[in-house]
């Protein structure tokens, strides 16, 4: 493991620590999208979406693609979608009694 690996995993962890950012990544694993469409689909304001996409860009997880006067977003690396799929199978195996919103495991 290198510092680069550690930094990459830290950025992914930071991105996944926010519910909206997680939902954006999961949506983009399905298909690229415009920010306004993502905001509508996730039920957040366009300003919130803009802030979350800026964070995900800063983490190196999504990239902006100019399209005339608009910009759409996609996952920055083709390995990210399968990695998210793999993480989803792990999340499904978590005991909700232990690690739910009111976790008492610690």
PDB file of N, CA and C in Angstrom:
ATOM      1  N   UNK A   1       0.843  -1.171   0.000  1.00  0.00           N
ATOM      2  CA  UNK A   1       0.000   0.000   0.000  1.00  0.00           C
ATOM      3  C   UNK A   1       0.891   1.238   0.000  1.00  0.00           C
ATOM      4  N   UNK A   2       0.503   2.232  -0.794  1.00  0.00           N
ATOM      5  CA  UNK A   2       1.285   3.461  -0.896  1.00  0.00           C
ATOM      6  C   UNK A   2       0.484   4.625  -0.329  1.00  0.00           C
ATOM      7  N   UNK A   3       1.141   5.768  -0.203  1.00  0.00           N
ATOM      8  CA  UNK A   3       0.436   6.971   0.233  1.00  0.00           C
ATOM      9  C   UNK A   3      -0.669   7.337  -0.756  1.00  0.00           C
ATOM     10  N   UNK A   4      -0.434   7.056  -2.030  1.00  0.00           N
ATOM     11  CA  UNK A   4      -1.447   7.329  -3.041  1.00  0.00           C
ATOM     12  C   UNK A   4      -2.692   6.485  -2.790  1.00  0.00           C
ATOM     13  N   UNK A   5      -2.497   5.196  -2.461  1.00  0.00           N
ATOM     14  CA  UNK A   5      -3.638   4.329  -2.152  1.00  0.00           C
ATOM     15  C   UNK A   5      -4.387   4.846  -0.926  1.00  0.00           C
ATOM     16  N   UNK A   6      -3.642   5.225   0.091  1.00  0.00           N
ATOM     17  CA  UNK A   6      -4.250   5.723   1.321  1.00  0.00           C
ATOM     18  C   UNK A   6      -5.055   6.985   1.043  1.00  0.00           C
ATOM     19  N   UNK A   7      -4.492   7.890   0.264  1.00  0.00           N
ATOM     20  CA  UNK A   7      -5.182   9.137  -0.057  1.00  0.00           C
ATOM     21  C   UNK A   7      -6.449   8.864  -0.864  1.00  0.00           C
ATOM     22  N   UNK A   8      -6.368   7.944  -1.808  1.00  0.00           N
ATOM     23  CA  UNK A   8      -7.536   7.623  -2.632  1.00  0.00           C
ATOM     24  C   UNK A   8      -8.662   7.043  -1.778  1.00  0.00           C
ATOM     25  N   UNK A   9      -8.329   6.135  -0.871  1.00  0.00           N
ATOM     26  CA  UNK A   9      -9.353   5.551  -0.003  1.00  0.00           C
ATOM     27  C   UNK A   9      -9.917   6.586   0.961  1.00  0.00           C
ATOM     28  N   UNK A  10      -9.081   7.494   1.421  1.00  0.00           N
ATOM     29  CA  UNK A  10      -9.566   8.565   2.299  1.00  0.00           C
ATOM     30  C   UNK A  10     -10.553   9.469   1.570  1.00  0.00           C
ATOM     31  N   UNK A  11     -10.253   9.787   0.309  1.00  0.00           N
ATOM     32  CA  UNK A  11     -11.175  10.625  -0.477  1.00  0.00           C
ATOM     33  C   UNK A  11     -12.498   9.905  -0.690  1.00  0.00           C
ATOM     34  N   UNK A  12     -12.445   8.612  -0.982  1.00  0.00           N
ATOM     35  CA  UNK A  12     -13.672   7.847  -1.166  1.00  0.00           C
ATOM     36  C   UNK A  12     -14.472   7.804   0.133  1.00  0.00           C
ATOM     37  N   UNK A  13     -13.780   7.584   1.241  1.00  0.00           N
ATOM     38  CA  UNK A  13     -14.462   7.580   2.540  1.00  0.00           C
ATOM     39  C   UNK A  13     -15.120   8.908   2.836  1.00  0.00           C
ATOM     40  N   UNK A  14     -14.431  10.002   2.541  1.00  0.00           N
ATOM     41  CA  UNK A  14     -15.017  11.331   2.750  1.00  0.00           C
ATOM     42  C   UNK A  14     -16.262  11.497   1.883  1.00  0.00           C
ATOM     43  N   UNK A  15     -16.175  11.102   0.641  1.00  0.00           N
ATOM     44  CA  UNK A  15     -17.327  11.232  -0.264  1.00  0.00           C
ATOM     45  C   UNK A  15     -18.504  10.424   0.239  1.00  0.00           C
ATOM     46  N   UNK A  16     -18.264   9.214   0.696  1.00  0.00           N
ATOM     47  CA  UNK A  16     -19.346   8.334   1.141  1.00  0.00           C
ATOM     48  C   UNK A  16     -19.888   8.708   2.518  1.00  0.00           C
ATOM     49  N   UNK A  17     -19.213   9.617   3.217  1.00  0.00           N
ATOM     50  CA  UNK A  17     -19.667  10.000   4.555  1.00  0.00           C
ATOM     51  C   UNK A  17     -20.895  10.905   4.516  1.00  0.00           C
ATOM     52  N   UNK A  18     -21.242  11.392   3.356  1.00  0.00           N
ATOM     53  CA  UNK A  18     -22.414  12.257   3.201  1.00  0.00           C
ATOM     54  C   UNK A  18     -23.463  11.535   2.366  1.00  0.00           C
ATOM     55  N   UNK A  19     -24.687  11.499   2.866  1.00  0.00           N
ATOM     56  CA  UNK A  19     -25.760  10.763   2.189  1.00  0.00           C
ATOM     57  C   UNK A  19     -26.017  11.276   0.773  1.00  0.00           C
ATOM     58  N   UNK A  20     -26.012  12.588   0.585  1.00  0.00           N
ATOM     59  CA  UNK A  20     -26.274  13.131  -0.754  1.00  0.00           C
ATOM     60  C   UNK A  20     -25.153  12.760  -1.710  1.00  0.00           C
ATOM     61  N   UNK A  21     -23.918  12.892  -1.275  1.00  0.00           N
ATOM     62  CA  UNK A  21     -22.804  12.523  -2.151  1.00  0.00           C
ATOM     63  C   UNK A  21     -22.856  11.038  -2.493  1.00  0.00           C
ATOM     64  N   UNK A  22     -23.199  10.221  -1.521  1.00  0.00           N
ATOM     65  CA  UNK A  22     -23.329   8.783  -1.789  1.00  0.00           C
ATOM     66  C   UNK A  22     -24.397   8.535  -2.837  1.00  0.00           C
ATOM     67  N   UNK A  23     -25.527   9.205  -2.712  1.00  0.00           N
ATOM     68  CA  UNK A  23     -26.613   9.026  -3.671  1.00  0.00           C
ATOM     69  C   UNK A  23     -26.207   9.504  -5.065  1.00  0.00           C
ATOM     70  N   UNK A  24     -25.418  10.586  -5.128  1.00  0.00           N
ATOM     71  CA  UNK A  24     -24.929  11.079  -6.421  1.00  0.00           C
ATOM     72  C   UNK A  24     -24.035  10.023  -7.067  1.00  0.00           C
ATOM     73  N   UNK A  25     -23.104   9.473  -6.303  1.00  0.00           N
ATOM     74  CA  UNK A  25     -22.210   8.445  -6.855  1.00  0.00           C
ATOM     75  C   UNK A  25     -23.003   7.229  -7.339  1.00  0.00           C
ATOM     76  N   UNK A  26     -23.990   6.825  -6.559  1.00  0.00           N
ATOM     77  CA  UNK A  26     -24.797   5.674  -6.970  1.00  0.00           C
ATOM     78  C   UNK A  26     -25.595   5.981  -8.233  1.00  0.00           C
ATOM     79  N   UNK A  27     -26.097   7.207  -8.356  1.00  0.00           N
ATOM     80  CA  UNK A  27     -26.825   7.589  -9.565  1.00  0.00           C
ATOM     81  C   UNK A  27     -25.889   7.616 -10.772  1.00  0.00           C
ATOM     82  N   UNK A  28     -24.693   8.162 -10.589  1.00  0.00           N
ATOM     83  CA  UNK A  28     -23.752   8.260 -11.708  1.00  0.00           C
ATOM     84  C   UNK A  28     -23.171   6.911 -12.091  1.00  0.00           C
ATOM     85  N   UNK A  29     -23.246   5.925 -11.219  1.00  0.00           N
ATOM     86  CA  UNK A  29     -22.770   4.589 -11.616  1.00  0.00           C
ATOM     87  C   UNK A  29     -23.719   3.994 -12.641  1.00  0.00           C
ATOM     88  N   UNK A  30     -24.948   4.470 -12.669  1.00  0.00           N
ATOM     89  CA  UNK A  30     -25.928   4.011 -13.658  1.00  0.00           C
ATOM     90  C   UNK A  30     -25.730   4.702 -15.001  1.00  0.00           C
ATOM     91  N   UNK A  31     -25.506   6.029 -14.959  1.00  0.00           N
ATOM     92  CA  UNK A  31     -25.346   6.800 -16.200  1.00  0.00           C
ATOM     93  C   UNK A  31     -24.895   8.216 -15.870  1.00  0.00           C
ATOM     94  N   UNK A  32     -24.168   8.858 -16.788  1.00  0.00           N
ATOM     95  CA  UNK A  32     -23.826  10.269 -16.607  1.00  0.00           C
ATOM     96  C   UNK A  32     -25.109  11.097 -16.532  1.00  0.00           C
ATOM     97  N   UNK A  33     -24.998  12.292 -15.939  1.00  0.00           N
ATOM     98  CA  UNK A  33     -26.202  13.118 -15.787  1.00  0.00           C
ATOM     99  C   UNK A  33     -25.837  14.590 -15.659  1.00  0.00           C
ATOM    100  N   UNK A  34     -26.822  15.425 -15.966  1.00  0.00           N
ATOM    101  CA  UNK A  34     -26.709  16.862 -15.748  1.00  0.00           C
ATOM    102  C   UNK A  34     -27.035  17.155 -14.284  1.00  0.00           C
ATOM    103  N   UNK A  35     -26.404  18.181 -13.698  1.00  0.00           N
ATOM    104  CA  UNK A  35     -26.668  18.513 -12.299  1.00  0.00           C
ATOM    105  C   UNK A  35     -28.145  18.763 -11.999  1.00  0.00           C
ATOM    106  N   UNK A  36     -28.833  19.446 -12.892  1.00  0.00           N
ATOM    107  CA  UNK A  36     -30.257  19.736 -12.643  1.00  0.00           C
ATOM    108  C   UNK A  36     -31.072  18.449 -12.587  1.00  0.00           C
ATOM    109  N   UNK A  37     -30.742  17.488 -13.436  1.00  0.00           N
ATOM    110  CA  UNK A  37     -31.443  16.203 -13.417  1.00  0.00           C
ATOM    111  C   UNK A  37     -31.130  15.431 -12.136  1.00  0.00           C
ATOM    112  N   UNK A  38     -29.884  15.475 -11.706  1.00  0.00           N
ATOM    113  CA  UNK A  38     -29.514  14.821 -10.448  1.00  0.00           C
ATOM    114  C   UNK A  38     -30.242  15.467  -9.271  1.00  0.00           C
ATOM    115  N   UNK A  39     -30.275  16.804  -9.254  1.00  0.00           N
ATOM    116  CA  UNK A  39     -30.956  17.514  -8.166  1.00  0.00           C
ATOM    117  C   UNK A  39     -32.430  17.116  -8.107  1.00  0.00           C
ATOM    118  N   UNK A  40     -33.080  17.088  -9.255  1.00  0.00           N
ATOM    119  CA  UNK A  40     -34.494  16.698  -9.296  1.00  0.00           C
ATOM    120  C   UNK A  40     -34.687  15.255  -8.845  1.00  0.00           C
ATOM    121  N   UNK A  41     -33.840  14.360  -9.333  1.00  0.00           N
ATOM    122  CA  UNK A  41     -33.973  12.940  -9.001  1.00  0.00           C
ATOM    123  C   UNK A  41     -33.737  12.682  -7.512  1.00  0.00           C
ATOM    124  N   UNK A  42     -32.823  13.443  -6.905  1.00  0.00           N
ATOM    125  CA  UNK A  42     -32.480  13.220  -5.502  1.00  0.00           C
ATOM    126  C   UNK A  42     -33.252  14.121  -4.556  1.00  0.00           C
ATOM    127  N   UNK A  43     -34.051  15.035  -5.107  1.00  0.00           N
ATOM    128  CA  UNK A  43     -34.870  15.903  -4.271  1.00  0.00           C
ATOM    129  C   UNK A  43     -34.084  16.915  -3.460  1.00  0.00           C
ATOM    130  N   UNK A  44     -33.027  17.463  -4.062  1.00  0.00           N
ATOM    131  CA  UNK A  44     -32.240  18.504  -3.404  1.00  0.00           C
ATOM    132  C   UNK A  44     -32.217  19.736  -4.301  1.00  0.00           C
ATOM    133  N   UNK A  45     -31.837  20.863  -3.724  1.00  0.00           N
ATOM    134  CA  UNK A  45     -31.761  22.091  -4.514  1.00  0.00           C
ATOM    135  C   UNK A  45     -30.580  22.022  -5.480  1.00  0.00           C
ATOM    136  N   UNK A  46     -30.622  22.860  -6.471  1.00  0.00           N
ATOM    137  CA  UNK A  46     -29.511  22.903  -7.436  1.00  0.00           C
ATOM    138  C   UNK A  46     -28.234  23.410  -6.777  1.00  0.00           C
ATOM    139  N   UNK A  47     -28.374  24.294  -5.791  1.00  0.00           N
ATOM    140  CA  UNK A  47     -27.196  24.787  -5.070  1.00  0.00           C
ATOM    141  C   UNK A  47     -26.545  23.672  -4.267  1.00  0.00           C
ATOM    142  N   UNK A  48     -27.357  22.866  -3.590  1.00  0.00           N
ATOM    143  CA  UNK A  48     -26.822  21.720  -2.843  1.00  0.00           C
ATOM    144  C   UNK A  48     -26.114  20.769  -3.811  1.00  0.00           C
ATOM    145  N   UNK A  49     -26.747  20.508  -4.955  1.00  0.00           N
ATOM    146  CA  UNK A  49     -26.136  19.603  -5.932  1.00  0.00           C
ATOM    147  C   UNK A  49     -24.813  20.169  -6.432  1.00  0.00           C
ATOM    148  N   UNK A  50     -24.781  21.444  -6.710  1.00  0.00           N
ATOM    149  CA  UNK A  50     -23.549  22.082  -7.176  1.00  0.00           C
ATOM    150  C   UNK A  50     -22.434  21.912  -6.143  1.00  0.00           C
ATOM    151  N   UNK A  51     -22.759  22.137  -4.866  1.00  0.00           N
ATOM    152  CA  UNK A  51     -21.762  21.994  -3.807  1.00  0.00           C
ATOM    153  C   UNK A  51     -21.267  20.554  -3.692  1.00  0.00           C
ATOM    154  N   UNK A  52     -22.174  19.601  -3.777  1.00  0.00           N
ATOM    155  CA  UNK A  52     -21.793  18.197  -3.651  1.00  0.00           C
ATOM    156  C   UNK A  52     -20.957  17.737  -4.842  1.00  0.00           C
ATOM    157  N   UNK A  53     -21.319  18.179  -6.034  1.00  0.00           N
ATOM    158  CA  UNK A  53     -20.527  17.828  -7.215  1.00  0.00           C
ATOM    159  C   UNK A  53     -19.136  18.450  -7.149  1.00  0.00           C
ATOM    160  N   UNK A  54     -19.043  19.666  -6.619  1.00  0.00           N
ATOM    161  CA  UNK A  54     -17.728  20.307  -6.455  1.00  0.00           C
ATOM    162  C   UNK A  54     -16.867  19.485  -5.499  1.00  0.00           C
ATOM    163  N   UNK A  55     -17.458  19.002  -4.427  1.00  0.00           N
ATOM    164  CA  UNK A  55     -16.730  18.166  -3.472  1.00  0.00           C
ATOM    165  C   UNK A  55     -16.266  16.869  -4.141  1.00  0.00           C
ATOM    166  N   UNK A  56     -17.172  16.215  -4.875  1.00  0.00           N
ATOM    167  CA  UNK A  56     -16.821  14.964  -5.546  1.00  0.00           C
ATOM    168  C   UNK A  56     -15.749  15.173  -6.618  1.00  0.00           C
ATOM    169  N   UNK A  57     -15.793  16.325  -7.302  1.00  0.00           N
ATOM    170  CA  UNK A  57     -14.741  16.660  -8.267  1.00  0.00           C
ATOM    171  C   UNK A  57     -13.421  16.835  -7.540  1.00  0.00           C
ATOM    172  N   UNK A  58     -13.458  17.552  -6.420  1.00  0.00           N
ATOM    173  CA  UNK A  58     -12.245  17.773  -5.638  1.00  0.00           C
ATOM    174  C   UNK A  58     -11.637  16.480  -5.125  1.00  0.00           C
ATOM    175  N   UNK A  59     -12.494  15.504  -4.832  1.00  0.00           N
ATOM    176  CA  UNK A  59     -12.023  14.187  -4.380  1.00  0.00           C
ATOM    177  C   UNK A  59     -11.528  13.339  -5.545  1.00  0.00           C
ATOM    178  N   UNK A  60     -11.734  13.805  -6.780  1.00  0.00           N
ATOM    179  CA  UNK A  60     -11.289  13.067  -7.953  1.00  0.00           C
ATOM    180  C   UNK A  60     -12.200  11.913  -8.334  1.00  0.00           C
ATOM    181  N   UNK A  61     -13.450  11.932  -7.850  1.00  0.00           N
ATOM    182  CA  UNK A  61     -14.360  10.820  -8.097  1.00  0.00           C
ATOM    183  C   UNK A  61     -15.293  11.037  -9.275  1.00  0.00           C
ATOM    184  N   UNK A  62     -15.581  12.292  -9.599  1.00  0.00           N
ATOM    185  CA  UNK A  62     -16.411  12.593 -10.768  1.00  0.00           C
ATOM    186  C   UNK A  62     -15.684  13.609 -11.629  1.00  0.00           C
ATOM    187  N   UNK A  63     -16.096  13.667 -12.875  1.00  0.00           N
ATOM    188  CA  UNK A  63     -15.523  14.673 -13.773  1.00  0.00           C
ATOM    189  C   UNK A  63     -16.644  15.369 -14.518  1.00  0.00           C
ATOM    190  N   UNK A  64     -16.400  16.644 -14.794  1.00  0.00           N
ATOM    191  CA  UNK A  64     -17.347  17.471 -15.529  1.00  0.00           C
ATOM    192  C   UNK A  64     -17.005  17.396 -17.012  1.00  0.00           C
ATOM    193  N   UNK A  65     -18.040  17.253 -17.830  1.00  0.00           N
ATOM    194  CA  UNK A  65     -17.855  17.179 -19.278  1.00  0.00           C
ATOM    195  C   UNK A  65     -18.673  18.298 -19.920  1.00  0.00           C
ATOM    196  N   UNK A  66     -18.002  19.317 -20.495  1.00  0.00           N
ATOM    197  CA  UNK A  66     -18.745  20.407 -21.138  1.00  0.00           C
ATOM    198  C   UNK A  66     -19.583  19.889 -22.303  1.00  0.00           C
ATOM    199  N   UNK A  67     -20.780  20.435 -22.412  1.00  0.00           N
ATOM    200  CA  UNK A  67     -21.711  20.059 -23.475  1.00  0.00           C
ATOM    201  C   UNK A  67     -22.422  21.329 -23.928  1.00  0.00           C
ATOM    202  N   UNK A  68     -21.763  22.094 -24.793  1.00  0.00           N
ATOM    203  CA  UNK A  68     -22.312  23.389 -25.191  1.00  0.00           C
ATOM    204  C   UNK A  68     -22.316  24.332 -23.997  1.00  0.00           C
ATOM    205  N   UNK A  69     -23.489  24.861 -23.671  1.00  0.00           N
ATOM    206  CA  UNK A  69     -23.608  25.769 -22.528  1.00  0.00           C
ATOM    207  C   UNK A  69     -23.847  25.028 -21.221  1.00  0.00           C
ATOM    208  N   UNK A  70     -23.988  23.734 -21.283  1.00  0.00           N
ATOM    209  CA  UNK A  70     -24.251  22.930 -20.085  1.00  0.00           C
ATOM    210  C   UNK A  70     -23.050  22.025 -19.804  1.00  0.00           C
ATOM    211  N   UNK A  71     -23.084  21.414 -18.654  1.00  0.00           N
ATOM    212  CA  UNK A  71     -22.041  20.462 -18.250  1.00  0.00           C
ATOM    213  C   UNK A  71     -22.720  19.256 -17.634  1.00  0.00           C
ATOM    214  N   UNK A  72     -22.280  18.068 -18.045  1.00  0.00           N
ATOM    215  CA  UNK A  72     -22.791  16.866 -17.403  1.00  0.00           C
ATOM    216  C   UNK A  72     -21.661  16.213 -16.646  1.00  0.00           C
ATOM    217  N   UNK A  73     -22.012  15.283 -15.772  1.00  0.00           N
ATOM    218  CA  UNK A  73     -21.044  14.643 -14.893  1.00  0.00           C
ATOM    219  C   UNK A  73     -21.075  13.136 -15.069  1.00  0.00           C
ATOM    220  N   UNK A  74     -19.883  12.539 -14.868  1.00  0.00           N
ATOM    221  CA  UNK A  74     -19.756  11.087 -14.910  1.00  0.00           C
ATOM    222  C   UNK A  74     -18.710  10.690 -13.870  1.00  0.00           C
ATOM    223  N   UNK A  75     -18.693   9.402 -13.552  1.00  0.00           N
ATOM    224  CA  UNK A  75     -17.659   8.901 -12.657  1.00  0.00           C
ATOM    225  C   UNK A  75     -16.308   9.076 -13.335  1.00  0.00           C
ATOM    226  N   UNK A  76     -15.311   9.453 -12.575  1.00  0.00           N
ATOM    227  CA  UNK A  76     -14.001   9.774 -13.144  1.00  0.00           C
ATOM    228  C   UNK A  76     -13.197   8.543 -13.545  1.00  0.00           C
ATOM    229  N   UNK A  77     -13.540   7.386 -12.994  1.00  0.00           N
ATOM    230  CA  UNK A  77     -12.769   6.179 -13.295  1.00  0.00           C
ATOM    231  C   UNK A  77     -13.729   5.025 -13.546  1.00  0.00           C
ATOM    232  N   UNK A  78     -13.510   4.254 -14.596  1.00  0.00           N
ATOM    233  CA  UNK A  78     -14.425   3.140 -14.898  1.00  0.00           C
ATOM    234  C   UNK A  78     -14.424   2.047 -13.827  1.00  0.00           C
ATOM    235  N   UNK A  79     -13.405   2.013 -12.964  1.00  0.00           N
ATOM    236  CA  UNK A  79     -13.364   1.019 -11.896  1.00  0.00           C
ATOM    237  C   UNK A  79     -14.278   1.374 -10.726  1.00  0.00           C
ATOM    238  N   UNK A  80     -14.721   2.624 -10.678  1.00  0.00           N
ATOM    239  CA  UNK A  80     -15.504   3.079  -9.534  1.00  0.00           C
ATOM    240  C   UNK A  80     -16.891   2.443  -9.483  1.00  0.00           C
ATOM    241  N   UNK A  81     -17.559   2.298 -10.615  1.00  0.00           N
ATOM    242  CA  UNK A  81     -18.909   1.709 -10.620  1.00  0.00           C
ATOM    243  C   UNK A  81     -18.893   0.279 -10.077  1.00  0.00           C
ATOM    244  N   UNK A  82     -18.014  -0.610 -10.559  1.00  0.00           N
ATOM    245  CA  UNK A  82     -17.982  -1.954  -9.979  1.00  0.00           C
ATOM    246  C   UNK A  82     -17.574  -1.951  -8.502  1.00  0.00           C
ATOM    247  N   UNK A  83     -16.704  -1.020  -8.109  1.00  0.00           N
ATOM    248  CA  UNK A  83     -16.304  -0.941  -6.701  1.00  0.00           C
ATOM    249  C   UNK A  83     -17.502  -0.556  -5.837  1.00  0.00           C
ATOM    250  N   UNK A  84     -18.315   0.383  -6.314  1.00  0.00           N
ATOM    251  CA  UNK A  84     -19.526   0.753  -5.575  1.00  0.00           C
ATOM    252  C   UNK A  84     -20.490  -0.426  -5.512  1.00  0.00           C
ATOM    253  N   UNK A  85     -20.617  -1.157  -6.604  1.00  0.00           N
ATOM    254  CA  UNK A  85     -21.467  -2.352  -6.604  1.00  0.00           C
ATOM    255  C   UNK A  85     -20.992  -3.344  -5.544  1.00  0.00           C
ATOM    256  N   UNK A  86     -19.680  -3.539  -5.468  1.00  0.00           N
ATOM    257  CA  UNK A  86     -19.124  -4.449  -4.463  1.00  0.00           C
ATOM    258  C   UNK A  86     -19.402  -3.939  -3.052  1.00  0.00           C
ATOM    259  N   UNK A  87     -19.264  -2.628  -2.849  1.00  0.00           N
ATOM    260  CA  UNK A  87     -19.554  -2.063  -1.526  1.00  0.00           C
ATOM    261  C   UNK A  87     -21.020  -2.246  -1.156  1.00  0.00           C
ATOM    262  N   UNK A  88     -21.900  -2.156  -2.126  1.00  0.00           N
ATOM    263  CA  UNK A  88     -23.325  -2.354  -1.843  1.00  0.00           C
ATOM    264  C   UNK A  88     -23.595  -3.760  -1.321  1.00  0.00           C
ATOM    265  N   UNK A  89     -22.900  -4.738  -1.819  1.00  0.00           N
ATOM    266  CA  UNK A  89     -23.120  -6.094  -1.310  1.00  0.00           C
ATOM    267  C   UNK A  89     -22.636  -6.203   0.127  1.00  0.00           C
ATOM    268  N   UNK A  90     -21.585  -5.459   0.477  1.00  0.00           N
ATOM    269  CA  UNK A  90     -21.116  -5.449   1.860  1.00  0.00           C
ATOM    270  C   UNK A  90     -22.111  -4.746   2.769  1.00  0.00           C
ATOM    271  N   UNK A  91     -22.654  -3.629   2.304  1.00  0.00           N
ATOM    272  CA  UNK A  91     -23.617  -2.875   3.098  1.00  0.00           C
ATOM    273  C   UNK A  91     -24.840  -3.731   3.379  1.00  0.00           C
ATOM    274  N   UNK A  92     -25.268  -4.529   2.418  1.00  0.00           N
ATOM    275  CA  UNK A  92     -26.441  -5.364   2.609  1.00  0.00           C
ATOM    276  C   UNK A  92     -26.202  -6.429   3.662  1.00  0.00           C
ATOM    277  N   UNK A  93     -24.951  -6.754   3.937  1.00  0.00           N
ATOM    278  CA  UNK A  93     -24.635  -7.776   4.928  1.00  0.00           C
ATOM    279  C   UNK A  93     -24.494  -7.200   6.338  1.00  0.00           C
ATOM    280  N   UNK A  94     -24.588  -5.894   6.500  1.00  0.00           N
ATOM    281  CA  UNK A  94     -24.450  -5.258   7.808  1.00  0.00           C
ATOM    282  C   UNK A  94     -25.709  -5.501   8.630  1.00  0.00           C
ATOM    283  N   UNK A  95     -25.540  -5.828   9.893  1.00  0.00           N
ATOM    284  CA  UNK A  95     -26.662  -6.062  10.800  1.00  0.00           C
ATOM    285  C   UNK A  95     -27.286  -4.723  11.181  1.00  0.00           C
ATOM    286  N   UNK A  96     -28.518  -4.435  10.736  1.00  0.00           N
ATOM    287  CA  UNK A  96     -29.141  -3.143  11.031  1.00  0.00           C
ATOM    288  C   UNK A  96     -29.395  -2.940  12.522  1.00  0.00           C
ATOM    289  N   UNK A  97     -29.482  -4.020  13.282  1.00  0.00           N
ATOM    290  CA  UNK A  97     -29.665  -3.895  14.725  1.00  0.00           C
ATOM    291  C   UNK A  97     -28.419  -3.299  15.378  1.00  0.00           C
ATOM    292  N   UNK A  98     -27.274  -3.567  14.783  1.00  0.00           N
ATOM    293  CA  UNK A  98     -26.014  -3.116  15.367  1.00  0.00           C
ATOM    294  C   UNK A  98     -25.567  -1.783  14.801  1.00  0.00           C
ATOM    295  N   UNK A  99     -25.646  -1.620  13.495  1.00  0.00           N
ATOM    296  CA  UNK A  99     -25.038  -0.459  12.848  1.00  0.00           C
ATOM    297  C   UNK A  99     -26.053   0.415  12.140  1.00  0.00           C
ATOM    298  N   UNK A 100     -27.221   0.590  12.726  1.00  0.00           N
ATOM    299  CA  UNK A 100     -28.231   1.456  12.164  1.00  0.00           C
ATOM    300  C   UNK A 100     -27.993   2.888  12.593  1.00  0.00           C
ATOM    301  N   UNK A 101     -28.998   3.729  12.415  1.00  0.00           N
ATOM    302  CA  UNK A 101     -28.857   5.151  12.758  1.00  0.00           C
ATOM    303  C   UNK A 101     -28.517   5.397  14.218  1.00  0.00           C
ATOM    304  N   UNK A 102     -28.916   4.496  15.095  1.00  0.00           N
ATOM    305  CA  UNK A 102     -28.647   4.676  16.523  1.00  0.00           C
ATOM    306  C   UNK A 102     -27.662   3.615  17.006  1.00  0.00           C
ATOM    307  N   UNK A 103     -26.562   3.495  16.300  1.00  0.00           N
ATOM    308  CA  UNK A 103     -25.560   2.463  16.554  1.00  0.00           C
ATOM    309  C   UNK A 103     -25.065   2.497  18.006  1.00  0.00           C
ATOM    310  N   UNK A 104     -25.039   1.307  18.602  1.00  0.00           N
ATOM    311  CA  UNK A 104     -24.509   1.175  19.961  1.00  0.00           C
ATOM    312  C   UNK A 104     -23.325   0.211  19.981  1.00  0.00           C
ATOM    313  N   UNK A 105     -22.722  -0.020  18.827  1.00  0.00           N
ATOM    314  CA  UNK A 105     -21.639  -1.010  18.722  1.00  0.00           C
ATOM    315  C   UNK A 105     -20.328  -0.546  19.323  1.00  0.00           C
ATOM    316  N   UNK A 106     -20.116   0.739  19.401  1.00  0.00           N
ATOM    317  CA  UNK A 106     -18.786   1.209  19.780  1.00  0.00           C
ATOM    318  C   UNK A 106     -18.465   1.084  21.226  1.00  0.00           C
TER     319      UNK A 106
END
